[in-house]
CSV table of C-alpha atoms (C1' of nucleotides) in Angstrom, one decimal:
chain,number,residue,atom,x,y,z
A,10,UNK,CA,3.4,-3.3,14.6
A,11,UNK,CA,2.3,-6.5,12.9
A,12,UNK,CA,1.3,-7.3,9.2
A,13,UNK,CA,-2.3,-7.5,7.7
A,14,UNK,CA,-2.9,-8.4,4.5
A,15,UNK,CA,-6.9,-8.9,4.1
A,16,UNK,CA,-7.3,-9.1,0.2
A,17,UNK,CA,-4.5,-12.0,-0.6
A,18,UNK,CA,-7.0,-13.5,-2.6
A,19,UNK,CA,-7.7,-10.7,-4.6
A,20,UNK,CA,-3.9,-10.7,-5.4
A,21,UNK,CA,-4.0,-14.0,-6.5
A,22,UNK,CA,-6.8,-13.7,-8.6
A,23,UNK,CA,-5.2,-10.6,-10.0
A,24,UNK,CA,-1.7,-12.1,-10.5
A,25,UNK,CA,-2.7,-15.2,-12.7
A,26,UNK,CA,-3.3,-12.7,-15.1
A,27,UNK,CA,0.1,-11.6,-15.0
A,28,UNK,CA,2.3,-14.9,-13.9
A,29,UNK,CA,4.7,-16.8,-16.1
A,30,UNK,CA,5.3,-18.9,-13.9
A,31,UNK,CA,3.0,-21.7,-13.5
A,32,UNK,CA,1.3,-22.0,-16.8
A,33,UNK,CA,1.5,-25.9,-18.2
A,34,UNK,CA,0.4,-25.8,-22.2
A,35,UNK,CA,2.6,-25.6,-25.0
A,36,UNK,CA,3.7,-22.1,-26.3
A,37,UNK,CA,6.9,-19.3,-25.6
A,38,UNK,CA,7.0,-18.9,-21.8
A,39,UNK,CA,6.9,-15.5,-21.2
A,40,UNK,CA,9.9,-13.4,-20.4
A,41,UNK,CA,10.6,-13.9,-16.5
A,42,UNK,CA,12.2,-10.8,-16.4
A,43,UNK,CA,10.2,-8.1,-18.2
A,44,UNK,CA,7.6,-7.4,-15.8
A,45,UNK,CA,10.1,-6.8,-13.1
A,46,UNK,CA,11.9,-4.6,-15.7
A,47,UNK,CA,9.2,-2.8,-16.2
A,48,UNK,CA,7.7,-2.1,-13.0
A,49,UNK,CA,11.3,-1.3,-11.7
A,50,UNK,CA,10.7,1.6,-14.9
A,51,UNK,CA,7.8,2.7,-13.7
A,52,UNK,CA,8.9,3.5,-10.2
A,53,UNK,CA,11.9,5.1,-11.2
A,54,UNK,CA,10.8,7.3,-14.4
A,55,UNK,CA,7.6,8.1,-12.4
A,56,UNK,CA,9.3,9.3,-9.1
A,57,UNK,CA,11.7,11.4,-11.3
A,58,UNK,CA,9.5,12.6,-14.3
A,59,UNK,CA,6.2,12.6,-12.5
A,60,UNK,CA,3.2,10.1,-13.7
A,61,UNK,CA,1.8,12.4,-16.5
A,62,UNK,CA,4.9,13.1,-18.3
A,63,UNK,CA,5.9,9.1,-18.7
A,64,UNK,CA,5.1,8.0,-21.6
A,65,UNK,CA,4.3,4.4,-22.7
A,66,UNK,CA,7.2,4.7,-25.2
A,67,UNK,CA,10.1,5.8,-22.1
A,68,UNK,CA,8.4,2.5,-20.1
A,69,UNK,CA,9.8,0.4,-22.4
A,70,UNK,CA,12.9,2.0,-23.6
A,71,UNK,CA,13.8,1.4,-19.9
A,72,UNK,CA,12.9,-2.1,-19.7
A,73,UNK,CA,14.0,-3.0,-22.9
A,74,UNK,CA,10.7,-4.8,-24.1
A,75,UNK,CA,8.4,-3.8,-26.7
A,76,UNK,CA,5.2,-2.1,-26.1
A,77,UNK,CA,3.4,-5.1,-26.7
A,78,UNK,CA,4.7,-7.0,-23.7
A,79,UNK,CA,3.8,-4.0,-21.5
A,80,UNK,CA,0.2,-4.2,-22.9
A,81,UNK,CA,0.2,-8.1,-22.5
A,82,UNK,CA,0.9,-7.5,-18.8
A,83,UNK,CA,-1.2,-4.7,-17.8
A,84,UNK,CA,-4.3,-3.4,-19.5
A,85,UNK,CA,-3.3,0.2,-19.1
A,86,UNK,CA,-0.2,2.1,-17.7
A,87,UNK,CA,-2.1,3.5,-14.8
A,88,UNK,CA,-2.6,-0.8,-13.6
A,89,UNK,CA,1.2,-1.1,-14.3
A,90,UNK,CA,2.7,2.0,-11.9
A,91,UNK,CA,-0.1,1.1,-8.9
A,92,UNK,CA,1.2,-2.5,-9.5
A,93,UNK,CA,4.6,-1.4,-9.3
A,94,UNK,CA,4.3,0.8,-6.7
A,95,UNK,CA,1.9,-0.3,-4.1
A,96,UNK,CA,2.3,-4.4,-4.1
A,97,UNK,CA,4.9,-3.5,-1.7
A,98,UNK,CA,2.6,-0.7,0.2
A,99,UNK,CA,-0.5,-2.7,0.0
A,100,UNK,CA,0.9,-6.1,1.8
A,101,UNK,CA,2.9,-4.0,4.4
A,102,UNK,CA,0.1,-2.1,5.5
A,103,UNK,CA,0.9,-1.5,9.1
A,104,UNK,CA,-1.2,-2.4,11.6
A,105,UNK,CA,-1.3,-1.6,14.8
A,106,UNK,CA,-1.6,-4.3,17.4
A,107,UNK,CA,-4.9,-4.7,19.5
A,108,UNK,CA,-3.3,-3.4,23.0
A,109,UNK,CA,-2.5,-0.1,21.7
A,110,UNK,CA,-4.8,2.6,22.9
A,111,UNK,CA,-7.3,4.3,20.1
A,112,UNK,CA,-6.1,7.3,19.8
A,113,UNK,CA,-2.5,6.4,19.6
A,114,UNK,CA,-3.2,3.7,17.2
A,115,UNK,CA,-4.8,5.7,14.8
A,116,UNK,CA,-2.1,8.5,15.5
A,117,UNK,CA,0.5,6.1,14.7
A,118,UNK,CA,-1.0,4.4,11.6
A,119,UNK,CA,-1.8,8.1,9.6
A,120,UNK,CA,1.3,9.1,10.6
A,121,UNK,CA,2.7,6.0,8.2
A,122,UNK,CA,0.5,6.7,5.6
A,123,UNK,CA,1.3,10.7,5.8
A,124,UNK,CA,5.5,9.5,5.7
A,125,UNK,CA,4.7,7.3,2.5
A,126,UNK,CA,2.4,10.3,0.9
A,127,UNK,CA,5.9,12.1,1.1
A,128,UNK,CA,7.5,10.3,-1.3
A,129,UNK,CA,4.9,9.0,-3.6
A,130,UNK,CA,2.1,11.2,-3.2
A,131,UNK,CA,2.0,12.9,-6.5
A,132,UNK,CA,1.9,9.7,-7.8
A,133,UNK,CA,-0.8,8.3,-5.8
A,134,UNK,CA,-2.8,11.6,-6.6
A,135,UNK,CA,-2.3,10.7,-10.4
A,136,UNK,CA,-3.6,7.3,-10.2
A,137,UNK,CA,-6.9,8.4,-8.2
A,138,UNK,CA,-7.2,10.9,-11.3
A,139,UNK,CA,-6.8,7.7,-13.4
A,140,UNK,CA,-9.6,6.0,-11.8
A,141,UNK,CA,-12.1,8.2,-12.4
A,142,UNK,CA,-12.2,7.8,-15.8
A,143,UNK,CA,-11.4,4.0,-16.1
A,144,UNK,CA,-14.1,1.9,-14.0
A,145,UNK,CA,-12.0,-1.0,-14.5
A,146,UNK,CA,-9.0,0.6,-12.7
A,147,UNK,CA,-11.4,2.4,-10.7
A,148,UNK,CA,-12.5,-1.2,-8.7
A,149,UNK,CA,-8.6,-2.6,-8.8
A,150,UNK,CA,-7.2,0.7,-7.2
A,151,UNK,CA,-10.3,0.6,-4.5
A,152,UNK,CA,-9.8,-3.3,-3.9
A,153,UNK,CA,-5.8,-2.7,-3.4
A,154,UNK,CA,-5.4,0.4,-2.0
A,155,UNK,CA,-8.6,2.1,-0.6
A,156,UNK,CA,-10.0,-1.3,1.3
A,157,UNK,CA,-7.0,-2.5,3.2
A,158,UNK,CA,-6.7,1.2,4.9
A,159,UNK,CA,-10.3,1.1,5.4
A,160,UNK,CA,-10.8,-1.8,6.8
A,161,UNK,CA,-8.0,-1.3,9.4
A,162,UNK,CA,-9.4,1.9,10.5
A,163,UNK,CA,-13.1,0.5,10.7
A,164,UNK,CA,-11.6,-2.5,13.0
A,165,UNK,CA,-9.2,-0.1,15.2
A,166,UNK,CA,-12.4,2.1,15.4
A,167,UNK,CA,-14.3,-1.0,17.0
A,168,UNK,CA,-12.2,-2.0,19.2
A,169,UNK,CA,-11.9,1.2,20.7
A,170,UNK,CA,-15.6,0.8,21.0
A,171,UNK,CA,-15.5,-2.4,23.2
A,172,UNK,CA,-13.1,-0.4,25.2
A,173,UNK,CA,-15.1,2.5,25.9
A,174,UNK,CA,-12.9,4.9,24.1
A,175,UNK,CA,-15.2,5.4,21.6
A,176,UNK,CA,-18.4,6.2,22.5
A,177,UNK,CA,-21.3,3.4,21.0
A,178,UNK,CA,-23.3,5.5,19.1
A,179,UNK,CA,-20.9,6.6,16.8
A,180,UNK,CA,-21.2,5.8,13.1
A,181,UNK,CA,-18.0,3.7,12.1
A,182,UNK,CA,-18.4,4.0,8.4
A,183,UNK,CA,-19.0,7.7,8.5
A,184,UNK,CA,-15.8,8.0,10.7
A,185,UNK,CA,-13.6,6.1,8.7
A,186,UNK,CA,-14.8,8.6,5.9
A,187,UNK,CA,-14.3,11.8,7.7
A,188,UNK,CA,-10.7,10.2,8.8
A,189,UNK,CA,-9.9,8.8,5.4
A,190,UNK,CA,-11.5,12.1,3.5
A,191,UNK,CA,-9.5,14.4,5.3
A,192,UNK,CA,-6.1,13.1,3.9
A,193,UNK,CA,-7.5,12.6,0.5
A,194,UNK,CA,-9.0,16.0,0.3
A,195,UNK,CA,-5.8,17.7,2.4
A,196,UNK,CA,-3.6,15.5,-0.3
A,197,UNK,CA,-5.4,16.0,-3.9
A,198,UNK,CA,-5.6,19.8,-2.7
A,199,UNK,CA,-1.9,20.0,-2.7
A,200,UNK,CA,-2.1,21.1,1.4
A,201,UNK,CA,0.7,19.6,3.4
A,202,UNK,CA,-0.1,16.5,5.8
A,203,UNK,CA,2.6,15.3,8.8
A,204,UNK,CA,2.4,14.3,12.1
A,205,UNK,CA,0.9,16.9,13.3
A,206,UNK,CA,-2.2,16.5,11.4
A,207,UNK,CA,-2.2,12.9,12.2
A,208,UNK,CA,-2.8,13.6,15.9
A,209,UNK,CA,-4.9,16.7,15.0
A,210,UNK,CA,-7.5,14.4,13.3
A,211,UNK,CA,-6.9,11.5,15.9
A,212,UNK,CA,-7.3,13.7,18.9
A,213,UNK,CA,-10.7,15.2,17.2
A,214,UNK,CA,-11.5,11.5,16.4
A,215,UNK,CA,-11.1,10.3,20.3
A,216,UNK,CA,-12.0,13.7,22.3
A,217,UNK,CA,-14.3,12.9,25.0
B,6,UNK,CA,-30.9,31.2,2.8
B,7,UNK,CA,-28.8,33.5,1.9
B,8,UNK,CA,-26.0,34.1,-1.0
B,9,UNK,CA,-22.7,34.1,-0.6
B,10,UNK,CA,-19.9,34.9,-2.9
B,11,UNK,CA,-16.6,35.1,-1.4
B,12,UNK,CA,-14.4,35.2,-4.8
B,13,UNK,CA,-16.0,37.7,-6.9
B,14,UNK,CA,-12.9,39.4,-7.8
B,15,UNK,CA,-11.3,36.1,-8.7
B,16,UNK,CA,-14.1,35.7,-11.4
B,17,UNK,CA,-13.4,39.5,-12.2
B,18,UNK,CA,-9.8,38.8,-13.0
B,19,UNK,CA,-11.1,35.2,-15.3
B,20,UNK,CA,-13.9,36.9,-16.9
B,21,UNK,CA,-11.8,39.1,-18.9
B,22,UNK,CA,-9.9,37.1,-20.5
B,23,UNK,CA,-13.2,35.7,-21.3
B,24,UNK,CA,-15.5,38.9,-22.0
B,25,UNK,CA,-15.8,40.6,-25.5
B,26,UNK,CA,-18.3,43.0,-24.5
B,27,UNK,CA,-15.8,45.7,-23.2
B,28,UNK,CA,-13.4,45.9,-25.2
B,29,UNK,CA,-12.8,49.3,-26.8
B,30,UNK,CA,-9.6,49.0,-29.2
B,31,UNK,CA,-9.4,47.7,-33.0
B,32,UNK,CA,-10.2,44.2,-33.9
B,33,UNK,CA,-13.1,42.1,-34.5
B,34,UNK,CA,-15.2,41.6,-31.9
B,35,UNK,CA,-15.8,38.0,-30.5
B,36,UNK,CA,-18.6,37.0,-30.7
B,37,UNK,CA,-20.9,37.2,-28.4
B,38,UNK,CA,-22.8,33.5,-28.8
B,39,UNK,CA,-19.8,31.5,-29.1
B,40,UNK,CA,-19.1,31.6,-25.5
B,41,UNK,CA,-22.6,30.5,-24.6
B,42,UNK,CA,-22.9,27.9,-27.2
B,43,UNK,CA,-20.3,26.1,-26.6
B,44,UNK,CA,-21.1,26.5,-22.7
B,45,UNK,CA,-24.4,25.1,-23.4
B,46,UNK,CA,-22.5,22.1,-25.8
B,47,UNK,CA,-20.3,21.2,-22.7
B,48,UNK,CA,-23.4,20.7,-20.4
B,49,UNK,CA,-25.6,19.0,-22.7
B,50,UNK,CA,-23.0,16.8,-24.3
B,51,UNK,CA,-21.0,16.2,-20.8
B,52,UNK,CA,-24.3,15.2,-18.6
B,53,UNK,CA,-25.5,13.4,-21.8
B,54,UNK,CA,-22.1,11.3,-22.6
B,55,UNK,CA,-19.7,11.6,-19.7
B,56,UNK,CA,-16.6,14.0,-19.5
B,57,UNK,CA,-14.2,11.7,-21.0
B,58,UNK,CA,-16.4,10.9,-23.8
B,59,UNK,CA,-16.9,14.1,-25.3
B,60,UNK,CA,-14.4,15.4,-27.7
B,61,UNK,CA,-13.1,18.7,-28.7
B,62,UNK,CA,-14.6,18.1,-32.5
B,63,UNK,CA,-18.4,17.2,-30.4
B,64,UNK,CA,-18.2,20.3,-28.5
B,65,UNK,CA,-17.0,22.8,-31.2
B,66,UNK,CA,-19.1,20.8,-33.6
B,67,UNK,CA,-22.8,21.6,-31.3
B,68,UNK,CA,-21.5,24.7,-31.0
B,69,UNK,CA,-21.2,25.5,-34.5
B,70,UNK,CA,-17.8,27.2,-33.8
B,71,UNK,CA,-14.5,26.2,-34.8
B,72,UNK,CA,-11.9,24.5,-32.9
B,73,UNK,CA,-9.9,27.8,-32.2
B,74,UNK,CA,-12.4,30.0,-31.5
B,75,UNK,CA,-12.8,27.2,-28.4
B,76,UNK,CA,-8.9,28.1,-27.5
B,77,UNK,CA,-9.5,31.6,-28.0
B,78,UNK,CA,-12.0,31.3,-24.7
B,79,UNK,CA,-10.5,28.7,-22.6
B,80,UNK,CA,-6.8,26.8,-22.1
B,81,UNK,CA,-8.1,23.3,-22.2
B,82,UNK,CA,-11.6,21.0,-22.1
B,83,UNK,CA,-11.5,21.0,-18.5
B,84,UNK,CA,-11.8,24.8,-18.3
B,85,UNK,CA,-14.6,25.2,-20.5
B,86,UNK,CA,-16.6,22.4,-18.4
B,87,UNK,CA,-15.9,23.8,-15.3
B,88,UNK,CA,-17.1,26.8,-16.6
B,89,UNK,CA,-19.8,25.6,-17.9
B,90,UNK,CA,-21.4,23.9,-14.9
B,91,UNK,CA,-20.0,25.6,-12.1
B,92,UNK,CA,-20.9,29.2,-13.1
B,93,UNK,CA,-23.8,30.0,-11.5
B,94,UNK,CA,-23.2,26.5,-8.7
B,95,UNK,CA,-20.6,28.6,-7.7
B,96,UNK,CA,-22.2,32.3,-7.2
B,97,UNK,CA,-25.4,30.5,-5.9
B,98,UNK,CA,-23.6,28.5,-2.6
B,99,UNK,CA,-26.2,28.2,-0.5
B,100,UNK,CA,-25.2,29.7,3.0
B,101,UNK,CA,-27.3,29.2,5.8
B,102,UNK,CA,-28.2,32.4,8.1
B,103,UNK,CA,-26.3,33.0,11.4
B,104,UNK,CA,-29.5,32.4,13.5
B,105,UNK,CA,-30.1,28.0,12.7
B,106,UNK,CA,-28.3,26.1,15.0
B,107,UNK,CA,-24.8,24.9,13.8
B,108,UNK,CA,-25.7,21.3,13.3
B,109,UNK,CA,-29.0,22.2,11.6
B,110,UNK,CA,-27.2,24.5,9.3
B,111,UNK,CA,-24.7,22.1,7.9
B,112,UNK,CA,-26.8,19.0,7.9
B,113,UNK,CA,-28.6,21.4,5.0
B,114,UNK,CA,-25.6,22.8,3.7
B,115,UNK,CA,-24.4,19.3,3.0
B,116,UNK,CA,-27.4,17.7,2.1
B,117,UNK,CA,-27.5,20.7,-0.9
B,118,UNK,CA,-24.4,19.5,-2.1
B,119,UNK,CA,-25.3,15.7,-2.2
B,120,UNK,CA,-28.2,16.7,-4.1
B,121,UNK,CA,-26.0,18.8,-6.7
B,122,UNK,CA,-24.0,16.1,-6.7
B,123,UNK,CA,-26.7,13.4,-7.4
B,124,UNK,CA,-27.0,14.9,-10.8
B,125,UNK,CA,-23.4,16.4,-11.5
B,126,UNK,CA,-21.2,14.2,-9.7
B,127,UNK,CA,-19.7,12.7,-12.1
B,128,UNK,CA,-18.3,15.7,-13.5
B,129,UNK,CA,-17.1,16.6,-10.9
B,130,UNK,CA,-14.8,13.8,-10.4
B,131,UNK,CA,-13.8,14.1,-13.7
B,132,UNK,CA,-13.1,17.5,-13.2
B,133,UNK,CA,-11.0,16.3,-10.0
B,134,UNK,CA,-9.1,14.4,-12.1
B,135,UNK,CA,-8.4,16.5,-14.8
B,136,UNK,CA,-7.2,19.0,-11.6
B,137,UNK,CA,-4.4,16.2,-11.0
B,138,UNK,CA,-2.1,16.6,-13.7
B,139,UNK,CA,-2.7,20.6,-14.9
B,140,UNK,CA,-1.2,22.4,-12.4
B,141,UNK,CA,-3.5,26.0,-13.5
B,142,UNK,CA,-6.4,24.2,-13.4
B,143,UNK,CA,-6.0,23.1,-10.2
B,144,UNK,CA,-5.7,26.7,-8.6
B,145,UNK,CA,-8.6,27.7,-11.0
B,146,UNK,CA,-10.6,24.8,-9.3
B,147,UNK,CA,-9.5,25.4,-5.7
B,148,UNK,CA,-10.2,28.9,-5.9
B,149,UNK,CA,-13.9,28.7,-7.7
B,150,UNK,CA,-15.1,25.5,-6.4
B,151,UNK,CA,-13.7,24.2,-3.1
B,152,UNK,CA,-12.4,27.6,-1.2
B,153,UNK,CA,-15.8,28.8,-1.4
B,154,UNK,CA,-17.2,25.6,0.1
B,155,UNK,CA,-14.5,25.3,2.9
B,156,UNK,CA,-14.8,29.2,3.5
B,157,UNK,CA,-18.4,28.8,4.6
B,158,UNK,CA,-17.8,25.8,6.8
B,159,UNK,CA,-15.5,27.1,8.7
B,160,UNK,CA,-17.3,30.1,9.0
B,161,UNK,CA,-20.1,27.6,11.0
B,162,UNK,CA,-18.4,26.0,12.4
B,163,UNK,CA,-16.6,29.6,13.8
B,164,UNK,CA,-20.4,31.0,14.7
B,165,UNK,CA,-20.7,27.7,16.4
B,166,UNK,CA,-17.9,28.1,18.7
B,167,UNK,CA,-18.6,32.0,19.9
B,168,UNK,CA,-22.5,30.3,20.6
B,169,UNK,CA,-21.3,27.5,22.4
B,170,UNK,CA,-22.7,24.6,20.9
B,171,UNK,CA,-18.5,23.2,19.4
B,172,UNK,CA,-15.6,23.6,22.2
B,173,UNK,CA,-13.7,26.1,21.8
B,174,UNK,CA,-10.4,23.6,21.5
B,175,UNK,CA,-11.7,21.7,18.1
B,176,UNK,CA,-9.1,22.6,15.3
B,177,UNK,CA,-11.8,24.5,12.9
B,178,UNK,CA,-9.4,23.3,9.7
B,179,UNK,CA,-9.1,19.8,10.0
B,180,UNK,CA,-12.8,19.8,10.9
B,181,UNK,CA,-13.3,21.3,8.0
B,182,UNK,CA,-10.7,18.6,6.1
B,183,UNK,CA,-12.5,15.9,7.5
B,184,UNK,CA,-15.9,17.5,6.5
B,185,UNK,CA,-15.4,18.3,3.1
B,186,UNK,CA,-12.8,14.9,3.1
B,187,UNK,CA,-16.1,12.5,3.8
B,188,UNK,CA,-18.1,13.5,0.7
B,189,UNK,CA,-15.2,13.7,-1.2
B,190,UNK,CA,-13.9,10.1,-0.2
B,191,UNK,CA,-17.5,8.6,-0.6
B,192,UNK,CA,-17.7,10.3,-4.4
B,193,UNK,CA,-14.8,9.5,-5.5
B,194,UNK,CA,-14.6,6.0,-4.2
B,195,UNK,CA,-18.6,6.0,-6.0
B,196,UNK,CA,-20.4,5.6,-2.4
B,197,UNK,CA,-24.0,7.1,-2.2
B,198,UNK,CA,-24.4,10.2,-0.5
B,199,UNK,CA,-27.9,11.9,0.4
B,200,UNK,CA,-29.5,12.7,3.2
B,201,UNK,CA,-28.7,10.2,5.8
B,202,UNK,CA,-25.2,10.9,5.5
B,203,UNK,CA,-25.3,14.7,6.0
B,204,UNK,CA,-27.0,14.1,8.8
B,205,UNK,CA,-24.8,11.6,10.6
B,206,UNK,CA,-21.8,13.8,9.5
B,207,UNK,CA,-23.4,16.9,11.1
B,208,UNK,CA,-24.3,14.8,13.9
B,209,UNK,CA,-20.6,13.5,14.4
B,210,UNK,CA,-18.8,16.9,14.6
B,211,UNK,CA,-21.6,18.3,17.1
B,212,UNK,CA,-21.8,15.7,19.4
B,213,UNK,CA,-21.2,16.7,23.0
C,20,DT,C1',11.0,-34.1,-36.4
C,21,DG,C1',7.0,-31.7,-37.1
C,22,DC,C1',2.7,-29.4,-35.3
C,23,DA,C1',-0.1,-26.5,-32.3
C,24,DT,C1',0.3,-22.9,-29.2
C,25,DT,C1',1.9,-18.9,-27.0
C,26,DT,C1',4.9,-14.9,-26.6
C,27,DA,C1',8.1,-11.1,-28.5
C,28,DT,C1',9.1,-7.7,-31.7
C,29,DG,C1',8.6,-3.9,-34.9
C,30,DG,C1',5.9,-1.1,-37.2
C,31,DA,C1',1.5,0.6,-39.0
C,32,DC,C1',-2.7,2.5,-37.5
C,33,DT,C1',-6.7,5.2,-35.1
C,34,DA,C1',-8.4,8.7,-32.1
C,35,DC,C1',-7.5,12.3,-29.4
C,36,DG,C1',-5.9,17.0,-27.1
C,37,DG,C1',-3.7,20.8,-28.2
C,38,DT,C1',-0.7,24.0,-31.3
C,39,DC,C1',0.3,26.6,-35.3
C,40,DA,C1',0.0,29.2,-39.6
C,41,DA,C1',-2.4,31.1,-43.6
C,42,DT,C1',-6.3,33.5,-45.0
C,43,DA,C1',-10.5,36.0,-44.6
C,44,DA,C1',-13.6,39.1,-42.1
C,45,DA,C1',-14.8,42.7,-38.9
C,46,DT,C1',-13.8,46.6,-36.2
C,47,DG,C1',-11.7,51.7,-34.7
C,48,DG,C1',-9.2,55.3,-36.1
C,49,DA,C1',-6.4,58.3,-39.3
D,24,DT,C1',-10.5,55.1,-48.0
D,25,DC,C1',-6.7,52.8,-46.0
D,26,DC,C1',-4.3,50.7,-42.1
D,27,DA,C1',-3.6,48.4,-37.8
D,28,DT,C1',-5.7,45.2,-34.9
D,29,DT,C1',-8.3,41.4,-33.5
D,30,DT,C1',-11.1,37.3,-34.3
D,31,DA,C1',-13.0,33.1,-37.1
D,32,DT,C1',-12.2,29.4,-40.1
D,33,DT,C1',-9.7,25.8,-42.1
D,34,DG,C1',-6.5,22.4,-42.2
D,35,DA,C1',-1.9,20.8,-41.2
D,36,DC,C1',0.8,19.2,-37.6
D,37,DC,C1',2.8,16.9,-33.1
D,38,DG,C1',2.9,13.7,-29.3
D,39,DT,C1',0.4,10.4,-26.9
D,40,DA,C1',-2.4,5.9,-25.4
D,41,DG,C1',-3.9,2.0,-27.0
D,42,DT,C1',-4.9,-1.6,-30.9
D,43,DC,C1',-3.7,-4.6,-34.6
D,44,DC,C1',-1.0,-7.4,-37.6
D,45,DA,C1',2.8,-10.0,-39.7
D,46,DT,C1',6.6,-12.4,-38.5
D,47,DA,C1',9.9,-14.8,-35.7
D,48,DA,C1',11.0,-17.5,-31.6
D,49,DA,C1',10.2,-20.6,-27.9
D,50,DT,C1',7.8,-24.3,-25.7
D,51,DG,C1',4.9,-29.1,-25.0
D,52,DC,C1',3.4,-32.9,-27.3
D,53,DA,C1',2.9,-36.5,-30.8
DNA sequence: TGCATTTATGGACTACGGTCAATAAATGGA
DNA sequence: TCCATTTATTGACCGTAGTCCATAAATGCA
């Protein structure tokens, strides 16, 4: 399993927004240690309480900052909990290396995504219910989240093409939809997903 | 075409909490417009301004009603909405006849859906999201809007098997997840869906 | 030391979804 | 006619997300 991180520079355009660190004009530096306070908040009142019921108010309590240095951070609590949950997720998406066959590959990789959905899939289910009210989020959340998976799908897809596994004439966007779709729509419909559905889809993906 | 309306004792069972018109002890009657005028508000006001730009105060307001006599009908906004739009969608799924080939059949069954979505799709997502965080809603919107889609999928995709033309190995559910998954994943993401796609989806699941 | 600039804090404020209670109005039945 | 019952209206109320503002504090620079 090796690391791919395709949108690094959408981080760093995203993070100047929200970096202490490196700015050189006169004014208060801001606090080094509230946004980690904060997003350390967010994971741990939103795993316990559940995303709806954390208020704006509790986020802060917790972190010990005023609401106004949450809202100088992030423009909305929905870009504060993905920030604090998936800049982890998003940079550790796991990717499976090149020798791998197809349909083990893919197996493999939903499986990951199914384990993580475990944990944090109430949350994850919240913040796509976020985004469809809040363009702004909406294109963040697809740029961070979505893509990545996406793309790694799309290239695993092609490769298994140049291998012969796959056969050439099938559509690779359309794929990575019905692949993708089927844990979104198995996961906002509250229906279980685990290992066995990861090699159900895979093995419907690959059949011959 | 015909009509298909797997869940008519599920609206039963809603409609009268809903229904004035047969109720036989004391009490002022509802009455009998408010429903449909506020119905009416909802469409209007929803296609005209978005879901999450349209108040309570704008819908009882077109309505002419009072806020109450809105909470008398329905537990929240997205009830009303739902209720509103889906109504007749819902009786009226289109359900192809048992004779058109299984590929044919739900390249038309999906392309009617893209098209209803084209003008409603939106509100639909919005409706998605509101599912997300109200736990009644979303069994109310499972049960009227997506188990009757999924219920006549499968049911294809069953006829399809017994004739032949899908192998009798392919899991019918997770086809069906990965079905219904692509068009959800390509509207809620706010990819186009028409034709094209319907046809390379059908394509997909009935390739030899 | 002083000035411009930026951030942090606390609290007031708006708009909204949803609840609640008081009062009036409309019905069936005694 | 009177009563029990149900609905409609009105307006108060609560909790929330997000904004705004005054004031204080922290920095670079002159």
């Amino acid at each position: 399993m090796g690391i791919f991180n395709p949108l690094a520079s959408v981080y760093a355009a995203f993070m100047t927004t929200n970096d202490s660190s490196k700015r050189n004009g006169p004014g208060r530096p801001r606090d080094a240690e509230a946004a980690d306070a904060l997003k350390a908040a967010a994971i741990r009142l939103v795993r316990d309480r559940g995303y709806s019921r954390v208020t704006i108010g509790a986020l802060t309590d917790a972190a010990g900052v005023s609401r106004q240095t949450l809202y100088n951070r992030w423009p909305s609590k929905a870009e504060l909990v993905m920030d604090a949950f998936y800049d982890a997720a998003s940079v550790n998406v796991p990717n499976p290396g090149p020798d791998v066959p197809g349909e083990t590959a893919l197996t493999q990789f939903l499986s990951e995504i199914f384990e993580h959905l475990k944990r944090d899939g109430d949350c994850l289910r919240s913040l796509v219910a976020a985004a469809q009210d809040d363009t702004d989020f909406r294109d963040v959340f697809w740029q961070r989240f979505v893509a990545p998976r996406s793309t790694i799908v799309k290239d695993l897809l092609r490769r298994s093409q140049t291998r012969g596994e796959l056969a050439p004439d099938r559509d690779i966007d359309i794929l990575s939809n019905m692949i993708h779709g089927a844990f979104w729509y198995r996961s906002l419909n509250g229906q279980p997903l685990g290992v066995r559905e990861a090699q159900l889809i895979a093995r419907d993906v690959f059949r011959q």
